[in-house]
Coordinates of C-alpha atoms in Angstrom, one line a residue:
M13 CA -29.3 -9.2 53.8
V14 CA -30.9 -10.7 50.3
D15 CA -28.9 -14.1 49.6
R16 CA -28.2 -14.1 46.3
A17 CA -27.1 -17.1 44.5
R18 CA -23.9 -17.0 43.2
R19 CA -24.0 -17.4 38.6
A20 CA -20.8 -19.4 37.0
P21 CA -18.9 -17.8 35.1
E22 CA -18.8 -17.0 31.1
T23 CA -16.6 -17.4 28.4
V24 CA -16.9 -15.0 26.3
E25 CA -18.7 -17.0 23.9
E26 CA -21.6 -17.6 26.4
I27 CA -21.8 -14.3 26.7
A28 CA -22.2 -13.8 22.8
A29 CA -24.9 -16.4 23.0
R30 CA -27.2 -14.8 26.3
T31 CA -26.9 -11.0 24.9
G32 CA -27.6 -12.2 21.1
R33 CA -24.7 -10.3 19.6
P34 CA -22.1 -12.5 17.4
L35 CA -18.6 -13.4 19.6
T36 CA -16.8 -11.2 17.0
T37 CA -18.5 -7.9 19.1
V38 CA -17.5 -9.4 22.3
K39 CA -13.8 -10.7 22.1
N40 CA -13.1 -7.4 19.5
T41 CA -15.1 -4.5 20.3
W42 CA -16.3 -5.3 24.0
R43 CA -13.3 -6.1 25.3
R44 CA -11.4 -3.6 24.4
H45 CA -13.4 -1.5 26.0
P46 CA -11.2 0.3 29.2
D47 CA -13.8 -0.9 31.0
W48 CA -15.0 -4.3 30.6
P49 CA -14.4 -6.2 33.9
A50 CA -11.1 -8.0 34.0
P51 CA -10.7 -12.2 33.6
L52 CA -11.5 -14.2 36.6
P53 CA -8.1 -16.0 37.1
E54 CA -8.6 -19.3 36.9
K55 CA -9.4 -20.5 32.9
R56 CA -12.2 -22.6 30.8
G57 CA -10.2 -25.1 28.8
R58 CA -8.3 -22.4 26.4
W59 CA -11.5 -19.1 27.6
V60 CA -10.6 -17.2 30.1
Q61 CA -14.3 -16.2 31.9
Y62 CA -15.6 -13.4 33.2
D63 CA -18.0 -12.4 36.0
P64 CA -21.9 -12.2 34.8
D65 CA -22.4 -10.5 37.7
A66 CA -19.2 -7.8 36.0
V67 CA -20.3 -8.2 32.5
D68 CA -24.1 -7.4 33.2
A69 CA -23.0 -4.0 34.4
F70 CA -19.9 -3.0 31.9
L71 CA -24.0 -3.0 29.8
R72 CA -25.9 -1.6 31.7
D73 CA -23.1 1.2 32.3
H74 CA -22.0 1.3 28.1
I75 CA -23.9 -0.6 25.7
D76 CA -28.1 -1.1 26.8
R77 CA -29.5 2.1 26.4
R78 CA -32.9 3.1 28.2
A79 CA -35.4 5.2 25.2
V80 CA -35.8 8.1 26.5
A81 CA -39.5 9.5 26.9
L82 CA -39.8 12.6 24.1
E83 CA -43.0 13.9 23.6
P84 CA -44.6 11.9 20.7
R85 CA -47.0 15.0 19.0
R86 CA -43.7 17.5 19.6
L87 CA -41.3 17.8 16.8
Y88 CA -37.5 18.1 17.2
T89 CA -34.9 18.2 15.0
A90 CA -31.6 15.8 15.3
Q91 CA -29.8 18.7 17.5
D92 CA -32.9 18.6 20.3
L93 CA -32.8 15.0 20.1
E94 CA -29.4 15.0 20.9
A95 CA -29.7 16.9 24.1
A96 CA -32.9 14.7 25.3
G97 CA -30.1 12.8 26.0
I98 CA -31.1 9.7 23.2
G99 CA -27.6 8.4 22.9
I100 CA -26.5 9.4 20.1
K101 CA -25.4 12.4 17.8
A102 CA -27.3 14.7 16.2
G103 CA -25.0 13.9 12.8
T104 CA -24.8 10.6 12.9
I105 CA -29.2 11.5 13.1
R106 CA -29.1 13.1 9.9
A107 CA -25.6 10.7 8.2
D108 CA -27.9 8.1 8.7
V109 CA -31.4 9.7 7.2
T110 CA -29.0 9.7 4.2
R111 CA -28.3 6.2 4.5
R112 CA -31.7 4.9 4.7
R113 CA -30.8 3.9 8.5
W114 CA -32.9 6.6 9.9
P115 CA -36.8 8.0 9.4
E116 CA -37.3 10.3 6.6
P117 CA -38.0 13.4 8.8
D118 CA -42.5 14.1 9.4
D119 CA -41.4 18.2 8.7
T120 CA -39.1 19.8 6.7
E121 CA -40.8 23.6 6.9
G122 CA -38.1 26.1 6.1
G123 CA -34.8 23.3 5.4
T124 CA -35.3 22.0 9.3
K125 CA -35.5 18.3 8.8
R126 CA -37.5 17.7 11.7
W127 CA -39.0 14.5 13.0
Y128 CA -42.0 13.9 16.0
G129 CA -41.0 12.4 19.6
A130 CA -43.0 9.3 18.0
T131 CA -41.1 8.5 15.1
A132 CA -37.5 9.5 17.5
T133 CA -39.0 6.6 19.8
R134 CA -40.1 3.4 17.0
A135 CA -37.0 4.7 15.7
L136 CA -34.6 3.7 18.9
E137 CA -36.5 1.0 19.9
G138 CA -35.4 -0.9 16.7
R139 CA -31.6 0.4 17.4
R140 CA -30.2 -2.1 18.6
G141 CA -29.7 -1.6 22.9
Y142 CA -32.3 0.4 23.1
R143 CA -35.2 -0.7 26.2
R144 CA -38.7 0.6 26.9
T145 CA -39.0 2.9 29.2
A146 CA -41.0 2.0 32.5
G147 CA -44.2 2.9 31.1
Q148 CA -44.2 2.8 27.6

């Protein structure tokens, strides 16, 4: 059995600093999620504390997303990317193109917008919460 040292409880302020996210995101968005861990019974001053392992599990399951390995030279529609499991809906991709938060399509033959897998992978890596897949 592995003897892991127990990490000290964290406040939302410390969670925000550790994850590089604004305090308001942790307080007003993450904590309102139904799967956010329950606070520990002991407080530190006026701040409630959370088990860092439970917070990490929440982040892994609900916030961090592993970038899907896409075929670099294959062309994907927004619907194809959604079906590949990238974690973004096709409608969001189309809206983000309009708002210039997603790259312009690499191909528009026949009026269908398509992106190479390499283009989509770069776009995903620039989004918050995505990590590279192993071997990339």
